[in-house]
Amino acid sequence: MRSWLFGALLAAMVGSACDCKGSGPDIDPSDVKPSDLYGWWTSTDSQGAVTVFGFFAKEDAIQLLPIQPEQATGDISVVYVGTRGALGTLAQLATFKVDNGELLQTVIRDPSATPGTQLRTRILALTRQRELKLQSTQAATSSRSFSWSAKCVSSTKPNGYFDVPGLSCAAFLSGATSLAVDIQGGVHAATALGGGAISCGPGPISAATYSRFTGACEPLLSPLPAFRNSAMATDDTTVHFAYLAQASYELFYRSRPLGGTTDWTEERVAGQGNPVYEMRMLLHNGLPHLLVNRTSGEVELYRRDAPGSWSRVSLPDLMTGEPLSARMVDGALDANGNLVLLSESYQKVYYQRAGGFELIPLPKLGVAAGFGGGVMVDGRGQVHVTYVYDEIGSNPDGEGGLVISGRGIYGVYDGTAWTSYELGPITYPRIATLGDGPPRVVHGLYKGRKPPLALTEVARDGSLRSELITLEQSVPLSGGTSPDPFYHPTAAVGPDGTIAAAWDGSRVYIRPPDTQFARERTKVTFSFEGTGGGRMRSADGTIDCTSTCTVEVPVGSRHQLFFEPDSQSVLDQYPGYEPFLSLYGYIWFDVFADTQSPVRVKFRHTPVAAVLPITTADGSSLFPTRFAARDGRVAIVVTTQGEITFGGPVATIPAGEVLAVREANGQIWAVPVPMAPAALGIQSNGTISALFHADRPLSFPSGTVGSNSAPAMVLAHYANGSFQGLERLADVPSDTRLLASGLGNDDTAGMVLSSVTGFGSLGVSAFNLFLYRRATGSVVLRGLQAEVDAAAGGTAGLALANGRAVVSLPNPSNSATLETLSFFQDGTLTGTQTVKGGVLTAIALGPDRVLSLWHPTEGHFDIGNGYVPFNAQAYFLAEHELDGRPRVATPLDINLRAGHFALTSTPSGPIYIRPSYGFGIEYGRINDPSYGFTYGGDLLGNKAIPEMSSADGTSFWVVIRHQGTVNYEITKVGPTYIYLVLQLRLP
């Protein structure tokens, strides 16, 4: 009779299934003995259906398989069917023997055959511990091939982990789980449910489960008494298990052999006490010790002196004299039996010494409440700890907001000092380090009741290697301002390197030793998008792309991704969380079984070229009053205490009111100035020029100029940290008022002046005067609107560039809002134009036109070519020819707030800088949001308000009054600074 299990077609062997160490030569089928078949044999068809055969000696089957001793009348065979990682429960159980090349089976359990049914299958070929070929009448090739492995590898997930049940009923959530891994790599788990007997399937079952997994296709499950907390450990022969009884709150201890079906032996350890916060089963000198930490802070240690006899070990006070009390995160015993605790409440390591418990400060202060941790002592006596030292918030910078994760650390204490390693964003860490091997931590990816679990390893150089333990995706839980306690994972590591982990015990995840660990591979495509460019690379070198790319990676692998935008780009989209990238400079990319591809990576062009914070060495900020920039050189006038940090190291400069200059190479120099100048500029030869209205005595190295009764207009020059000279441009009447001033990119200077007594003393019959200093140094005086005092009428404006000048002057005598634009070339008037119905906000001179921004006030607006009606438009952008002829007035729907507005002209159109709603900054093309930079401020008080600017033809340089933490795209600036200079590239 042919067994039903050979009906499917074999299409491919499972290459990763063969553990061929010790495999022997081919064996003639007629010479095959039962022992030649021992182990697990796997076949996978073209549809992914998996069939697994297992053959075992009678005594081994009782230890490994769900079989009663009385059923094992001979060697045992089992069959599982399903798919990889989801084989289901046992499909067939039989005794077997081999006779003259035939496999003979007698059914014990089989849904398609009655017990006692005889099955006969011919063995066609066998390579010991490598390949088995059996006859199959239903296969297209009349045979099926199986590959050998020491464990049932087809029950592993694609990431190489076994994923097995830890509860008899998986529909319920566990509140208490403990794990242990024995000397043979067998995994033992105890999992309790929050109640008594419950209904699951055909009838009530025990609320607690003991799960034992030894490499078979499924674990062996048996009932346990209901418990609230538990602890477990193994030695060479025995499973040691302790628990807090659910109803009585008594402590009990149980033991049983590692394998077989022997019942537990139970002993009472202690009577009723306070609820337990944490408990651990510890072994020392062959004796079980039970460590208990109560919610009241009590720390209790019990020792099993003999079977059935337990005593409480006396623990000393702290070396400080205080009684021992702690909220324990984890505990261990060193080689001498001294107790070592990691305390959440005191945030220290407690180490038992002869004189009491020594309190050892942690490598980083702080054990975040509710996130757990771990402690162990290695073979060299070094203390290992892992914990979360700070919370990560949901705000973009990771500070504040809702808690989404934590900042993990791993530390090793050699008795005198700590060596510590950053673990990145983690939650609920547990140590999984084996002896003196590399540090390993089992942890959650972020806050939540059951987020994905990962295993992270630390190399000696501090680099990290990480992999996913669970493959179910989820997102950070941000439902509160603290972690979720009592949902900590449990982890254990065995002598052979097997690692076991569980969240709630309903599933137990098992990592085989490194030599047996194999993962499937998958391809992931990263799609590069956006207007910018850059590089994405992983720390391990697996991923390194500057454009759309496809990489092959193991399922379950995690990769530290670093993003490196090119010099004119910023990262705009990536597969991760902004707080993690902000804090660490990288994100973990996790390869789940169902990772969606392509993964989008977007670099966006940014106009931000540089961010130069301005402050002093002690952190007190400076307050710029005048500003100019050109070709990478920046000049400001500030009041200092004798030092300055200007986008770089601290520079020592004169105290008081100074002109400070940052050269393009980062060098800083400064010279004293007698007062804040009216205007500041950088000439083509590098000289810094400052325009002063000396209406009081001003002292320069060349002498004192000006007074209240005899004011003067002067131009001072500075270079390389020294005063170069002074030009006296004009002596003006004592009632002179300065309406506008500026220095051009063409080495010119200009002032718009007003006097109620007029400028007859200067030979100009006018009440308003344009003073123009040519690039050659000669001065031209031109009268403006001789009939009135323009200073009382509104806003005046002045723009200088390329040998040209334009002056805007209000006419207060006109009933309608009226300004006159006067156009000059080399100081000679070339035309005028009136603008009606608006108040000037800003004016700029471009190479082929004049730009000006106006706020309409009269219900109509006219730049010289007729009235333009408007409805809700708050502003108009006016354009005039260089000789004054009107071009066009464009309505703008913008809402200016307090701050600075400026314009400049580029070949691609007008560019503006303005304050935005919410105390932020907006920069870009007029009516074109596709190019620019915007930071809108926020309700948390983070602000970036423009106050001064300077355009040099390639960049817009802006002085920003800064508050809080602001992302300026290429860098984030924190609350230390109040002012900074922002360089914005022109298109």
Short mmCIF file of N, CA and C in Angstrom, two decimals, residues 140-243:
data_model
loop_
_atom_site.label_atom_id
_atom_site.label_comp_id
_atom_site.label_asym_id
_atom_site.label_seq_id
_atom_site.Cartn_x
_atom_site.Cartn_y
_atom_site.Cartn_z
N ALA A 140 5.37 13.11 -11.58
CA ALA A 140 5.61 13.02 -13.01
C ALA A 140 6.86 12.22 -13.31
N THR A 141 7.84 12.30 -12.40
CA THR A 141 9.09 11.57 -12.60
C THR A 141 9.08 10.22 -11.89
N SER A 142 7.92 9.86 -11.30
CA SER A 142 7.74 8.61 -10.56
C SER A 142 8.59 8.55 -9.30
N SER A 143 9.12 9.68 -8.90
CA SER A 143 9.93 9.68 -7.68
C SER A 143 9.89 11.07 -7.06
N ARG A 144 10.28 11.13 -5.84
CA ARG A 144 10.38 12.42 -5.14
C ARG A 144 11.65 12.43 -4.32
N SER A 145 12.34 13.58 -4.33
CA SER A 145 13.60 13.71 -3.60
C SER A 145 13.42 14.61 -2.39
N PHE A 146 14.13 14.27 -1.32
CA PHE A 146 14.09 15.00 -0.06
C PHE A 146 15.52 15.38 0.34
N SER A 147 15.68 16.54 0.93
CA SER A 147 17.00 16.93 1.44
C SER A 147 16.98 16.86 2.96
N TRP A 148 18.14 16.57 3.54
CA TRP A 148 18.25 16.27 4.97
C TRP A 148 18.62 17.51 5.78
N SER A 149 18.17 17.57 7.03
CA SER A 149 18.63 18.58 7.98
C SER A 149 18.51 18.02 9.38
N ALA A 150 19.31 18.57 10.29
CA ALA A 150 19.30 18.08 11.66
C ALA A 150 18.04 18.52 12.40
N LYS A 151 17.48 19.67 11.97
CA LYS A 151 16.26 20.17 12.57
C LYS A 151 15.22 20.37 11.49
N CYS A 152 13.99 20.56 11.93
CA CYS A 152 12.91 20.75 10.96
C CYS A 152 12.97 22.19 10.43
N VAL A 153 13.88 22.43 9.48
CA VAL A 153 14.12 23.80 9.04
C VAL A 153 12.94 24.38 8.28
N SER A 154 12.07 23.54 7.77
CA SER A 154 10.91 24.07 7.04
C SER A 154 9.90 24.73 7.95
N SER A 155 10.07 24.60 9.28
CA SER A 155 9.20 25.34 10.19
C SER A 155 9.78 26.71 10.50
N THR A 156 10.92 27.05 9.87
CA THR A 156 11.47 28.39 10.04
C THR A 156 10.80 29.36 9.08
N LYS A 157 10.77 30.61 9.49
CA LYS A 157 10.25 31.67 8.65
C LYS A 157 11.33 32.08 7.64
N PRO A 158 10.96 32.91 6.65
CA PRO A 158 11.98 33.33 5.66
C PRO A 158 13.18 34.03 6.27
N ASN A 159 13.02 34.59 7.49
CA ASN A 159 14.14 35.27 8.13
C ASN A 159 15.03 34.32 8.93
N GLY A 160 14.77 33.00 8.84
CA GLY A 160 15.63 32.02 9.48
C GLY A 160 15.25 31.66 10.89
N TYR A 161 14.21 32.27 11.45
CA TYR A 161 13.77 32.01 12.82
C TYR A 161 12.65 30.98 12.84
N PHE A 162 12.70 30.10 13.82
CA PHE A 162 11.54 29.26 14.12
C PHE A 162 10.48 30.13 14.80
N ASP A 163 9.26 29.92 14.44
CA ASP A 163 8.13 30.66 15.01
C ASP A 163 7.11 29.61 15.46
N VAL A 164 7.10 29.33 16.76
CA VAL A 164 6.30 28.20 17.24
C VAL A 164 5.34 28.68 18.31
N PRO A 165 4.24 27.96 18.52
CA PRO A 165 3.29 28.36 19.57
C PRO A 165 3.86 28.13 20.95
N GLY A 166 3.52 29.03 21.86
CA GLY A 166 3.91 28.89 23.25
C GLY A 166 2.74 28.65 24.16
N LEU A 167 1.52 28.66 23.60
CA LEU A 167 0.29 28.48 24.37
C LEU A 167 -0.56 27.38 23.74
N SER A 168 -1.28 26.71 24.57
CA SER A 168 -2.24 25.73 24.05
C SER A 168 -3.36 26.42 23.30
N CYS A 169 -3.64 27.66 23.67
CA CYS A 169 -4.70 28.41 23.02
C CYS A 169 -4.14 29.77 22.62
N ALA A 170 -3.91 30.00 21.35
CA ALA A 170 -3.25 31.22 20.89
C ALA A 170 -4.18 32.41 20.83
N ALA A 171 -5.45 32.24 21.21
CA ALA A 171 -6.41 33.34 21.09
C ALA A 171 -6.36 34.27 22.28
N PHE A 172 -5.52 33.98 23.27
CA PHE A 172 -5.49 34.78 24.48
C PHE A 172 -4.13 35.42 24.67
N LEU A 173 -4.12 36.58 25.30
CA LEU A 173 -2.89 37.33 25.53
C LEU A 173 -2.28 36.93 26.87
N SER A 174 -0.97 36.75 26.85
CA SER A 174 -0.28 36.38 28.07
C SER A 174 0.18 37.60 28.83
N GLY A 175 0.22 37.48 30.14
CA GLY A 175 0.76 38.56 30.95
C GLY A 175 2.06 38.19 31.63
N ALA A 176 2.51 36.95 31.51
CA ALA A 176 3.72 36.52 32.19
C ALA A 176 4.35 35.38 31.41
N THR A 177 5.58 35.55 30.96
CA THR A 177 6.27 34.54 30.18
C THR A 177 7.71 34.45 30.65
N SER A 178 8.25 33.23 30.73
CA SER A 178 9.67 33.04 31.00
C SER A 178 10.22 32.03 30.00
N LEU A 179 11.52 32.14 29.71
CA LEU A 179 12.17 31.32 28.70
C LEU A 179 13.49 30.80 29.24
N ALA A 180 13.92 29.65 28.70
CA ALA A 180 15.26 29.13 28.96
C ALA A 180 15.67 28.29 27.75
N VAL A 181 16.96 28.26 27.48
CA VAL A 181 17.51 27.44 26.40
C VAL A 181 18.50 26.47 27.02
N ASP A 182 18.32 25.16 26.74
CA ASP A 182 19.16 24.17 27.42
C ASP A 182 20.44 23.91 26.65
N ILE A 183 21.24 23.00 27.18
CA ILE A 183 22.57 22.73 26.64
C ILE A 183 22.51 22.12 25.25
N GLN A 184 21.39 21.52 24.88
CA GLN A 184 21.22 20.91 23.56
C GLN A 184 20.52 21.83 22.57
N GLY A 185 20.25 23.06 22.98
CA GLY A 185 19.56 24.00 22.10
C GLY A 185 18.06 23.91 22.19
N GLY A 186 17.54 23.09 23.09
CA GLY A 186 16.11 23.02 23.28
C GLY A 186 15.59 24.26 23.99
N VAL A 187 14.42 24.71 23.58
CA VAL A 187 13.84 25.93 24.13
C VAL A 187 12.64 25.57 25.00
N HIS A 188 12.62 26.15 26.20
CA HIS A 188 11.56 25.89 27.16
C HIS A 188 10.88 27.22 27.47
N ALA A 189 9.56 27.22 27.50
CA ALA A 189 8.81 28.44 27.75
C ALA A 189 7.65 28.14 28.68
N ALA A 190 7.37 29.08 29.57
CA ALA A 190 6.20 29.00 30.44
C ALA A 190 5.40 30.27 30.23
N THR A 191 4.14 30.11 29.90
CA THR A 191 3.30 31.25 29.55
C THR A 191 1.97 31.13 30.28
N ALA A 192 1.56 32.22 30.92
CA ALA A 192 0.32 32.23 31.68
C ALA A 192 -0.69 33.16 31.05
N LEU A 193 -1.94 32.88 31.30
CA LEU A 193 -3.02 33.74 30.85
C LEU A 193 -3.64 34.41 32.07
N GLY A 194 -4.27 35.55 31.83
CA GLY A 194 -4.82 36.33 32.94
C GLY A 194 -6.16 35.81 33.41
N GLY A 195 -6.23 34.58 33.85
CA GLY A 195 -7.49 34.03 34.36
C GLY A 195 -7.33 32.58 34.73
N GLY A 196 -8.41 31.93 35.13
CA GLY A 196 -8.37 30.51 35.44
C GLY A 196 -8.56 29.69 34.17
N ALA A 197 -9.23 28.56 34.28
CA ALA A 197 -9.48 27.73 33.11
C ALA A 197 -10.37 28.48 32.12
N ILE A 198 -10.04 28.39 30.85
CA ILE A 198 -10.79 29.10 29.82
C ILE A 198 -11.22 28.11 28.75
N SER A 199 -12.15 28.54 27.94
CA SER A 199 -12.64 27.69 26.88
C SER A 199 -11.87 27.97 25.60
N CYS A 200 -11.32 26.92 25.01
CA CYS A 200 -10.57 27.08 23.76
C CYS A 200 -10.77 25.81 22.96
N GLY A 201 -11.56 25.89 21.90
CA GLY A 201 -11.83 24.71 21.09
C GLY A 201 -12.89 23.83 21.73
N PRO A 202 -12.63 22.52 21.80
CA PRO A 202 -13.68 21.60 22.26
C PRO A 202 -13.98 21.68 23.74
N GLY A 203 -13.08 22.20 24.56
CA GLY A 203 -13.36 22.22 25.98
C GLY A 203 -12.38 23.08 26.73
N PRO A 204 -12.55 23.18 28.06
CA PRO A 204 -11.66 24.03 28.86
C PRO A 204 -10.24 23.49 28.88
N ILE A 205 -9.28 24.40 28.93
CA ILE A 205 -7.87 24.02 29.02
C ILE A 205 -7.25 24.78 30.17
N SER A 206 -6.03 24.41 30.50
CA SER A 206 -5.32 25.12 31.55
C SER A 206 -4.99 26.53 31.07
N ALA A 207 -5.00 27.49 31.98
CA ALA A 207 -4.71 28.87 31.63
C ALA A 207 -3.23 29.11 31.42
N ALA A 208 -2.37 28.16 31.77
CA ALA A 208 -0.93 28.33 31.62
C ALA A 208 -0.38 27.13 30.86
N THR A 209 0.73 27.36 30.10
CA THR A 209 1.26 26.34 29.21
C THR A 209 2.77 26.25 29.36
N TYR A 210 3.26 25.01 29.36
CA TYR A 210 4.69 24.75 29.24
C TYR A 210 4.95 24.30 27.82
N SER A 211 5.84 24.98 27.14
CA SER A 211 6.16 24.68 25.74
C SER A 211 7.62 24.25 25.66
N ARG A 212 7.87 23.11 25.00
CA ARG A 212 9.23 22.60 24.82
C ARG A 212 9.48 22.35 23.34
N PHE A 213 10.52 23.02 22.82
CA PHE A 213 10.83 22.91 21.39
C PHE A 213 12.27 22.45 21.25
N THR A 214 12.46 21.36 20.49
CA THR A 214 13.79 20.77 20.39
C THR A 214 14.24 20.60 18.95
N GLY A 215 13.69 21.39 18.05
CA GLY A 215 14.10 21.28 16.65
C GLY A 215 13.14 20.50 15.81
N ALA A 216 12.04 20.01 16.42
CA ALA A 216 11.02 19.33 15.63
C ALA A 216 10.19 20.38 14.87
N CYS A 217 9.16 19.90 14.18
CA CYS A 217 8.34 20.83 13.41
C CYS A 217 7.32 21.56 14.27
N GLU A 218 7.13 21.13 15.51
CA GLU A 218 6.24 21.82 16.43
C GLU A 218 6.68 21.53 17.85
N PRO A 219 6.36 22.43 18.78
CA PRO A 219 6.75 22.19 20.17
C PRO A 219 5.80 21.22 20.85
N LEU A 220 6.24 20.73 22.01
CA LEU A 220 5.38 19.92 22.85
C LEU A 220 4.77 20.83 23.90
N LEU A 221 3.46 20.78 24.04
CA LEU A 221 2.73 21.66 24.95
C LEU A 221 2.08 20.84 26.06
N SER A 222 2.18 21.37 27.28
CA SER A 222 1.53 20.70 28.41
C SER A 222 1.08 21.76 29.40
N PRO A 223 0.09 21.43 30.27
CA PRO A 223 -0.48 22.46 31.17
C PRO A 223 0.43 22.76 32.36
N LEU A 224 0.26 23.98 32.88
CA LEU A 224 0.91 24.44 34.10
C LEU A 224 -0.13 25.05 35.00
N PRO A 225 0.15 25.18 36.30
CA PRO A 225 -0.78 25.90 37.18
C PRO A 225 -0.85 27.37 36.77
N ALA A 226 -1.95 28.00 37.03
CA ALA A 226 -2.11 29.41 36.70
C ALA A 226 -1.14 30.24 37.55
N PHE A 227 -0.48 31.22 36.92
CA PHE A 227 0.48 32.04 37.65
C PHE A 227 0.45 33.48 37.16
N ARG A 228 1.00 34.38 37.99
CA ARG A 228 1.06 35.81 37.66
C ARG A 228 2.44 36.20 37.16
N ASN A 229 3.49 35.63 37.71
CA ASN A 229 4.86 35.88 37.29
C ASN A 229 5.59 34.56 37.26
N SER A 230 6.65 34.49 36.46
CA SER A 230 7.40 33.24 36.40
C SER A 230 8.85 33.52 36.08
N ALA A 231 9.69 32.50 36.32
CA ALA A 231 11.12 32.56 36.01
C ALA A 231 11.58 31.16 35.68
N MET A 232 12.58 31.06 34.80
CA MET A 232 13.00 29.75 34.33
C MET A 232 14.49 29.75 34.05
N ALA A 233 15.13 28.59 34.26
CA ALA A 233 16.53 28.38 33.91
C ALA A 233 16.73 26.88 33.69
N THR A 234 17.82 26.52 33.03
CA THR A 234 18.15 25.11 32.82
C THR A 234 19.61 24.88 33.16
N ASP A 235 19.91 23.66 33.59
CA ASP A 235 21.30 23.23 33.67
C ASP A 235 21.47 22.01 32.75
N ASP A 236 22.47 21.19 32.97
CA ASP A 236 22.76 20.11 32.02
C ASP A 236 21.67 19.05 31.98
N THR A 237 20.88 18.94 33.05
CA THR A 237 19.90 17.85 33.11
C THR A 237 18.48 18.29 33.41
N THR A 238 18.31 19.52 33.94
CA THR A 238 17.04 19.86 34.58
C THR A 238 16.49 21.20 34.11
N VAL A 239 15.17 21.28 34.04
CA VAL A 239 14.47 22.55 33.85
C VAL A 239 14.03 23.04 35.23
N HIS A 240 14.42 24.25 35.59
CA HIS A 240 14.05 24.87 36.86
C HIS A 240 13.04 25.97 36.57
N PHE A 241 11.90 25.91 37.25
CA PHE A 241 10.82 26.85 36.97
C PHE A 241 10.21 27.32 38.29
N ALA A 242 10.01 28.60 38.41
CA ALA A 242 9.37 29.17 39.60
C ALA A 242 8.24 30.09 39.17
N TYR A 243 7.23 30.21 40.02
CA TYR A 243 6.10 31.06 39.65
C TYR A 243 5.41 31.60 40.89
#
